[in-house]
Amino acid sequence: MTPRGVALLVPDITARRGMERATTNLANALAGAGWPVRLISVFSNGAPAAYPLTPDVELLHLGLQREVSNNVQRLVKLAHTLRHLAKPTQTAEVIIAAEGMLAVNAAILKMQRPWQQVIAWEHLLSELDPPLYRRLRRAFYPMLDAVVVLNEHERLAFASWGLKHVVRIPNVTSFPEVQVADYDQPRAISVGAHTADRVKGFDRLIPEAAPVLRTQPQWKIVIVGRDVPGPELEQLATAHGVAEQVERLAAVSDISAQYRRASFMVMASRHEALPMVILEAKAHGLATLAYDVPHGPREMITDGVDGFLVPDGDSVTFARRFEQLVTGEALRRQLGEAAAQSAAQYSPQAIAEQWRPLLQRSRARTTQRRPGNV
């Protein structure tokens, strides 16, 4: 059966963030499964993609302005984006929008293209939307053919809107080939951007790990991510007496090298959707210690099997689990090997197969279709 063309919409594929990595991985996976893929980066101006795309993925930059400060500007931006998306998506059999307002644009385009399959692919927790965006999504999402989410909480949330086809599909791993860690390395790794909202929780990770680090002077936590090398985390580590044991690195091009030098992953995030970093840790045979925050970690970590999941805010238990991992090489190995075994479910082939029924639904339509691929 001849594959249909897919237009994959993303805000800015040049940004080095989790959504962009997940989008790159999905584009590569679908192209590898035989689907012609055009990746449309709406707010970028032609810089290289942050993560490698295969030659089979066509990349198109629209170069639109992204920043807005009020609802009037948001509506103007919606209309402007809609106008610029019309032409590059018009021959696609399927549109996948990797961001809520891009999905609204695609839903509006679908009103004139009933033959097109339009799918919203959700990455951010829906309750974090600005009120206007949330209202627009509630108004236009019923026009979509499907909404794909990353966790069960989001699936239930969108189903409560009355949407009939909400599907949970995990992200594709960035590292299909599992690389088992060397568990005697005295390094824990934590990955994520240090943002003003402190969502990644480095401000609580350092104080909670510090008492253990002070008793284990050979151990380090390596924190990797955007804005991590700034003064705030340095001052926090100094205040807790572990300045030499908290290594802070900016976002790196070869994150795999950092995982390979670690013995386990630790994260203290305040909320997550489906953390790419846990997928990456599994692919390197690393157990993950995380708080049971809304909503992704609980769907990726089996407590005591391939990592530890601690009730959110229970700093005493978090510190105790951290100490167990630091002092127990056999435990790190046991949990890490189990994590590696679970990594296969996130392979490009496995995830592309989960997407296939959605992408093929358009072939069963009785409404008018437009011939041709992307």
mmCIF file of N, CA and C in Angstrom, residues 244-331:
data_model
loop_
_atom_site.group_PDB
_atom_site.id
_atom_site.type_symbol
_atom_site.label_atom_id
_atom_site.label_comp_id
_atom_site.label_asym_id
_atom_site.label_seq_id
_atom_site.Cartn_x
_atom_site.Cartn_y
_atom_site.Cartn_z
ATOM 1 N N GLU A 244 31.973 21.683 44.590
ATOM 2 C CA GLU A 244 32.873 20.876 43.762
ATOM 3 C C GLU A 244 32.223 19.577 43.304
ATOM 4 N N GLN A 245 31.035 19.281 43.823
ATOM 5 C CA GLN A 245 30.382 18.012 43.479
ATOM 6 C C GLN A 245 29.139 18.199 42.620
ATOM 7 N N VAL A 246 28.838 19.418 42.250
ATOM 8 C CA VAL A 246 27.737 19.700 41.323
ATOM 9 C C VAL A 246 28.348 20.323 40.077
ATOM 10 N N GLU A 247 28.420 19.527 39.030
ATOM 11 C CA GLU A 247 28.982 19.989 37.757
ATOM 12 C C GLU A 247 27.845 20.478 36.877
ATOM 13 N N ARG A 248 27.976 21.677 36.344
ATOM 14 C CA ARG A 248 26.902 22.299 35.565
ATOM 15 C C ARG A 248 27.379 22.523 34.136
ATOM 16 N N LEU A 249 26.669 21.899 33.185
ATOM 17 C CA LEU A 249 27.045 21.987 31.781
ATOM 18 C C LEU A 249 25.905 22.580 30.968
ATOM 19 N N ALA A 250 26.242 23.424 30.013
ATOM 20 C CA ALA A 250 25.242 23.916 29.069
ATOM 21 C C ALA A 250 24.774 22.764 28.188
ATOM 22 N N ALA A 251 23.680 22.992 27.454
ATOM 23 C CA ALA A 251 23.190 21.971 26.533
ATOM 24 C C ALA A 251 24.314 21.538 25.599
ATOM 25 N N VAL A 252 24.461 20.235 25.423
ATOM 26 C CA VAL A 252 25.570 19.692 24.644
ATOM 27 C C VAL A 252 25.034 18.969 23.416
ATOM 28 N N SER A 253 25.854 18.890 22.377
ATOM 29 C CA SER A 253 25.425 18.216 21.154
ATOM 30 C C SER A 253 25.460 16.703 21.310
ATOM 31 N N ASP A 254 26.351 16.194 22.150
ATOM 32 C CA ASP A 254 26.469 14.746 22.353
ATOM 33 C C ASP A 254 26.056 14.404 23.778
ATOM 34 N N ILE A 255 24.742 14.392 24.020
ATOM 35 C CA ILE A 255 24.261 14.081 25.367
ATOM 36 C C ILE A 255 24.518 12.617 25.709
ATOM 37 N N SER A 256 24.623 11.769 24.687
ATOM 38 C CA SER A 256 24.881 10.355 24.944
ATOM 39 C C SER A 256 26.182 10.159 25.713
ATOM 40 N N ALA A 257 27.186 10.968 25.406
ATOM 41 C CA ALA A 257 28.466 10.841 26.103
ATOM 42 C C ALA A 257 28.307 11.102 27.593
ATOM 43 N N GLN A 258 27.420 12.024 27.950
ATOM 44 C CA GLN A 258 27.191 12.320 29.364
ATOM 45 C C GLN A 258 26.450 11.176 30.056
ATOM 46 N N TYR A 259 25.470 10.597 29.361
ATOM 47 C CA TYR A 259 24.779 9.440 29.946
ATOM 48 C C TYR A 259 25.751 8.277 30.157
ATOM 49 N N ARG A 260 26.641 8.065 29.208
ATOM 50 C CA ARG A 260 27.562 6.931 29.308
ATOM 51 C C ARG A 260 28.544 7.089 30.461
ATOM 52 N N ARG A 261 28.733 8.303 30.921
ATOM 53 C CA ARG A 261 29.654 8.540 32.040
ATOM 54 C C ARG A 261 28.946 8.506 33.390
ATOM 55 N N ALA A 262 27.634 8.271 33.385
ATOM 56 C CA ALA A 262 26.853 8.290 34.626
ATOM 57 C C ALA A 262 26.470 6.875 35.047
ATOM 58 N N SER A 263 26.035 6.756 36.309
ATOM 59 C CA SER A 263 25.592 5.471 36.848
ATOM 60 C C SER A 263 24.092 5.415 37.090
ATOM 61 N N PHE A 264 23.445 6.571 37.202
ATOM 62 C CA PHE A 264 21.986 6.623 37.282
ATOM 63 C C PHE A 264 21.523 8.043 36.999
ATOM 64 N N MET A 265 20.223 8.168 36.722
ATOM 65 C CA MET A 265 19.593 9.460 36.447
ATOM 66 C C MET A 265 18.819 9.904 37.683
ATOM 67 N N VAL A 266 18.847 11.205 37.961
ATOM 68 C CA VAL A 266 18.042 11.757 39.049
ATOM 69 C C VAL A 266 17.330 12.997 38.531
ATOM 70 N N MET A 267 16.035 13.124 38.843
ATOM 71 C CA MET A 267 15.284 14.303 38.418
ATOM 72 C C MET A 267 14.306 14.696 39.519
ATOM 73 N N ALA A 268 14.183 16.005 39.724
ATOM 74 C CA ALA A 268 13.314 16.525 40.780
ATOM 75 C C ALA A 268 12.262 17.465 40.195
ATOM 76 N N SER A 269 11.818 17.184 38.969
ATOM 77 C CA SER A 269 10.859 18.043 38.273
ATOM 78 C C SER A 269 9.573 18.210 39.067
ATOM 79 N N ARG A 270 8.922 19.358 38.840
ATOM 80 C CA ARG A 270 7.642 19.644 39.493
ATOM 81 C C ARG A 270 6.449 19.188 38.660
ATOM 82 N N HIS A 271 6.611 19.092 37.355
ATOM 83 C CA HIS A 271 5.625 18.432 36.500
ATOM 84 C C HIS A 271 6.293 18.065 35.188
ATOM 85 N N GLU A 272 5.751 17.057 34.523
ATOM 86 C CA GLU A 272 6.276 16.561 33.260
ATOM 87 C C GLU A 272 5.109 16.008 32.444
ATOM 88 N N ALA A 273 5.307 15.882 31.138
ATOM 89 C CA ALA A 273 4.322 15.209 30.289
ATOM 90 C C ALA A 273 4.761 13.764 30.066
ATOM 91 N N LEU A 274 5.829 13.570 29.317
ATOM 92 C CA LEU A 274 6.477 12.263 29.179
ATOM 93 C C LEU A 274 7.949 12.567 28.933
ATOM 94 N N PRO A 275 8.749 12.608 29.987
ATOM 95 C CA PRO A 275 10.107 13.159 29.872
ATOM 96 C C PRO A 275 10.983 12.392 28.894
ATOM 97 N N MET A 276 11.493 13.104 27.892
ATOM 98 C CA MET A 276 12.436 12.496 26.964
ATOM 99 C C MET A 276 13.671 11.986 27.697
ATOM 100 N N VAL A 277 14.042 12.671 28.777
ATOM 101 C CA VAL A 277 15.277 12.290 29.465
ATOM 102 C C VAL A 277 15.164 10.911 30.105
ATOM 103 N N ILE A 278 13.964 10.504 30.512
ATOM 104 C CA ILE A 278 13.819 9.151 31.056
ATOM 105 C C ILE A 278 13.980 8.121 29.942
ATOM 106 N N LEU A 279 13.424 8.410 28.756
ATOM 107 C CA LEU A 279 13.637 7.514 27.617
ATOM 108 C C LEU A 279 15.124 7.386 27.317
ATOM 109 N N GLU A 280 15.816 8.522 27.337
ATOM 110 C CA GLU A 280 17.245 8.510 27.033
ATOM 111 C C GLU A 280 18.028 7.754 28.102
ATOM 112 N N ALA A 281 17.641 7.930 29.359
ATOM 113 C CA ALA A 281 18.312 7.198 30.429
ATOM 114 C C ALA A 281 18.116 5.693 30.265
ATOM 115 N N LYS A 282 16.895 5.272 29.961
ATOM 116 C CA LYS A 282 16.631 3.847 29.744
ATOM 117 C C LYS A 282 17.509 3.292 28.623
ATOM 118 N N ALA A 283 17.648 4.077 27.551
ATOM 119 C CA ALA A 283 18.442 3.624 26.410
ATOM 120 C C ALA A 283 19.919 3.495 26.749
ATOM 121 N N HIS A 284 20.335 4.070 27.875
ATOM 122 C CA HIS A 284 21.717 3.934 28.329
ATOM 123 C C HIS A 284 21.818 3.047 29.571
ATOM 124 N N GLY A 285 20.746 2.315 29.842
ATOM 125 C CA GLY A 285 20.769 1.386 30.959
ATOM 126 C C GLY A 285 20.858 2.056 32.308
ATOM 127 N N LEU A 286 20.236 3.236 32.438
ATOM 128 C CA LEU A 286 20.290 3.970 33.699
ATOM 129 C C LEU A 286 18.940 3.941 34.401
ATOM 130 N N ALA A 287 18.948 3.578 35.665
ATOM 131 C CA ALA A 287 17.757 3.737 36.494
ATOM 132 C C ALA A 287 17.504 5.222 36.717
ATOM 133 N N THR A 288 16.240 5.582 36.960
ATOM 134 C CA THR A 288 15.881 6.972 37.226
ATOM 135 C C THR A 288 15.228 7.089 38.594
ATOM 136 N N LEU A 289 15.712 8.031 39.381
ATOM 137 C CA LEU A 289 15.073 8.439 40.630
ATOM 138 C C LEU A 289 14.305 9.717 40.345
ATOM 139 N N ALA A 290 12.990 9.712 40.599
ATOM 140 C CA ALA A 290 12.168 10.883 40.281
ATOM 141 C C ALA A 290 11.050 11.017 41.294
ATOM 142 N N TYR A 291 10.540 12.236 41.396
ATOM 143 C CA TYR A 291 9.316 12.463 42.153
ATOM 144 C C TYR A 291 8.113 12.035 41.311
ATOM 145 N N ASP A 292 7.081 11.567 41.986
ATOM 146 C CA ASP A 292 5.837 11.173 41.317
ATOM 147 C C ASP A 292 4.987 12.422 41.100
ATOM 148 N N VAL A 293 5.401 13.209 40.100
ATOM 149 C CA VAL A 293 4.737 14.479 39.812
ATOM 150 C C VAL A 293 3.776 14.288 38.644
ATOM 151 N N PRO A 294 2.860 15.233 38.470
ATOM 152 C CA PRO A 294 1.991 15.161 37.287
ATOM 153 C C PRO A 294 2.838 15.341 36.022
ATOM 154 N N HIS A 295 2.777 14.414 35.041
ATOM 155 C CA HIS A 295 2.014 13.178 35.141
ATOM 156 C C HIS A 295 2.788 12.043 34.491
ATOM 157 N N GLY A 296 3.928 12.349 33.868
ATOM 158 C CA GLY A 296 4.607 11.366 33.048
ATOM 159 C C GLY A 296 5.437 10.322 33.762
ATOM 160 N N PRO A 297 6.229 10.677 34.790
ATOM 161 C CA PRO A 297 7.149 9.693 35.364
ATOM 162 C C PRO A 297 6.481 8.409 35.835
ATOM 163 N N ARG A 298 5.276 8.494 36.371
ATOM 164 C CA ARG A 298 4.621 7.285 36.885
ATOM 165 C C ARG A 298 4.273 6.300 35.775
ATOM 166 N N GLU A 299 4.208 6.780 34.524
ATOM 167 C CA GLU A 299 3.911 5.887 33.410
ATOM 168 C C GLU A 299 5.176 5.316 32.782
ATOM 169 N N MET A 300 6.340 5.737 33.283
ATOM 170 C CA MET A 300 7.601 5.305 32.700
ATOM 171 C C MET A 300 8.494 4.570 33.688
ATOM 172 N N ILE A 301 8.253 4.770 34.978
ATOM 173 C CA ILE A 301 9.084 4.160 36.012
ATOM 174 C C ILE A 301 8.227 3.212 36.839
ATOM 175 N N THR A 302 8.679 1.975 36.969
ATOM 176 C CA THR A 302 8.059 1.032 37.897
ATOM 177 C C THR A 302 8.894 1.040 39.166
ATOM 178 N N ASP A 303 8.319 1.562 40.238
ATOM 179 C CA ASP A 303 9.077 1.788 41.465
ATOM 180 C C ASP A 303 9.708 0.493 41.972
ATOM 181 N N GLY A 304 11.019 0.555 42.193
ATOM 182 C CA GLY A 304 11.738 -0.595 42.702
ATOM 183 C C GLY A 304 12.108 -1.620 41.652
ATOM 184 N N VAL A 305 11.703 -1.399 40.395
ATOM 185 C CA VAL A 305 12.015 -2.340 39.311
ATOM 186 C C VAL A 305 13.050 -1.747 38.359
ATOM 187 N N ASP A 306 12.745 -0.566 37.787
ATOM 188 C CA ASP A 306 13.693 0.077 36.875
ATOM 189 C C ASP A 306 14.037 1.496 37.322
ATOM 190 N N GLY A 307 13.742 1.789 38.579
ATOM 191 C CA GLY A 307 14.031 3.098 39.152
ATOM 192 C C GLY A 307 13.264 3.263 40.442
ATOM 193 N N PHE A 308 13.255 4.483 40.945
ATOM 194 C CA PHE A 308 12.496 4.797 42.156
ATOM 195 C C PHE A 308 11.579 5.979 41.882
ATOM 196 N N LEU A 309 10.344 5.866 42.335
ATOM 197 C CA LEU A 309 9.347 6.922 42.213
ATOM 198 C C LEU A 309 8.939 7.321 43.627
ATOM 199 N N VAL A 310 9.167 8.582 43.976
ATOM 200 C CA VAL A 310 8.974 9.065 45.342
ATOM 201 C C VAL A 310 7.785 10.017 45.376
ATOM 202 N N PRO A 311 6.896 9.911 46.383
ATOM 203 C CA PRO A 311 5.788 10.873 46.480
ATOM 204 C C PRO A 311 6.297 12.307 46.420
ATOM 205 N N ASP A 312 5.627 13.125 45.619
ATOM 206 C CA ASP A 312 6.096 14.492 45.401
ATOM 207 C C ASP A 312 6.204 15.246 46.724
ATOM 208 N N GLY A 313 7.356 15.852 46.938
ATOM 209 C CA GLY A 313 7.589 16.638 48.144
ATOM 210 C C GLY A 313 8.145 15.858 49.316
ATOM 211 N N ASP A 314 8.226 14.537 49.212
ATOM 212 C CA ASP A 314 8.764 13.717 50.302
ATOM 213 C C ASP A 314 10.288 13.725 50.202
ATOM 214 N N SER A 315 10.882 14.796 50.681
ATOM 215 C CA SER A 315 12.324 14.991 50.525
ATOM 216 C C SER A 315 13.135 13.973 51.320
ATOM 217 N N VAL A 316 12.575 13.485 52.434
ATOM 218 C CA VAL A 316 13.296 12.498 53.249
ATOM 219 C C VAL A 316 13.470 11.196 52.471
ATOM 220 N N THR A 317 12.381 10.719 51.868
ATOM 221 C CA THR A 317 12.466 9.485 51.082
ATOM 222 C C THR A 317 13.324 9.688 49.844
ATOM 223 N N PHE A 318 13.207 10.854 49.221
ATOM 224 C CA PHE A 318 14.016 11.137 48.033
ATOM 225 C C PHE A 318 15.500 11.049 48.384
ATOM 226 N N ALA A 319 15.889 11.669 49.490
ATOM 227 C CA ALA A 319 17.294 11.636 49.904
ATOM 228 C C ALA A 319 17.733 10.212 50.244
ATOM 229 N N ARG A 320 16.841 9.437 50.862
ATOM 230 C CA ARG A 320 17.195 8.059 51.206
ATOM 231 C C ARG A 320 17.399 7.215 49.953
ATOM 232 N N ARG A 321 16.518 7.367 48.967
ATOM 233 C CA ARG A 321 16.676 6.629 47.711
ATOM 234 C C ARG A 321 17.953 7.065 46.988
ATOM 235 N N PHE A 322 18.234 8.348 47.030
ATOM 236 C CA PHE A 322 19.466 8.845 46.411
ATOM 237 C C PHE A 322 20.681 8.192 47.071
ATOM 238 N N GLU A 323 20.662 8.101 48.389
ATOM 239 C CA GLU A 323 21.777 7.477 49.104
ATOM 240 C C GLU A 323 21.900 5.996 48.748
ATOM 241 N N GLN A 324 20.762 5.296 48.626
ATOM 242 C CA GLN A 324 20.808 3.880 48.254
ATOM 243 C C GLN A 324 21.472 3.686 46.893
ATOM 244 N N LEU A 325 21.168 4.564 45.958
ATOM 245 C CA LEU A 325 21.757 4.443 44.628
ATOM 246 C C LEU A 325 23.240 4.813 44.636
ATOM 247 N N VAL A 326 23.590 5.831 45.391
ATOM 248 C CA VAL A 326 24.989 6.249 45.459
ATOM 249 C C VAL A 326 25.854 5.158 46.084
ATOM 250 N N THR A 327 25.358 4.512 47.117
ATOM 251 C CA THR A 327 26.174 3.550 47.865
ATOM 252 C C THR A 327 26.003 2.113 47.390
ATOM 253 N N GLY A 328 25.074 1.858 46.468
ATOM 254 C CA GLY A 328 24.786 0.478 46.075
ATOM 255 C C GLY A 328 25.007 0.206 44.600
ATOM 256 N N GLU A 329 26.214 -0.224 44.244
ATOM 257 C CA GLU A 329 26.479 -0.519 42.832
ATOM 258 C C GLU A 329 25.604 -1.661 42.328
ATOM 259 N N ALA A 330 25.397 -2.691 43.149
ATOM 260 C CA ALA A 330 24.560 -3.816 42.722
ATOM 261 C C ALA A 330 23.127 -3.352 42.456
ATOM 262 N N LEU A 331 22.634 -2.438 43.285
ATOM 263 C CA LEU A 331 21.283 -1.908 43.081
ATOM 264 C C LEU A 331 21.216 -1.096 41.794
#
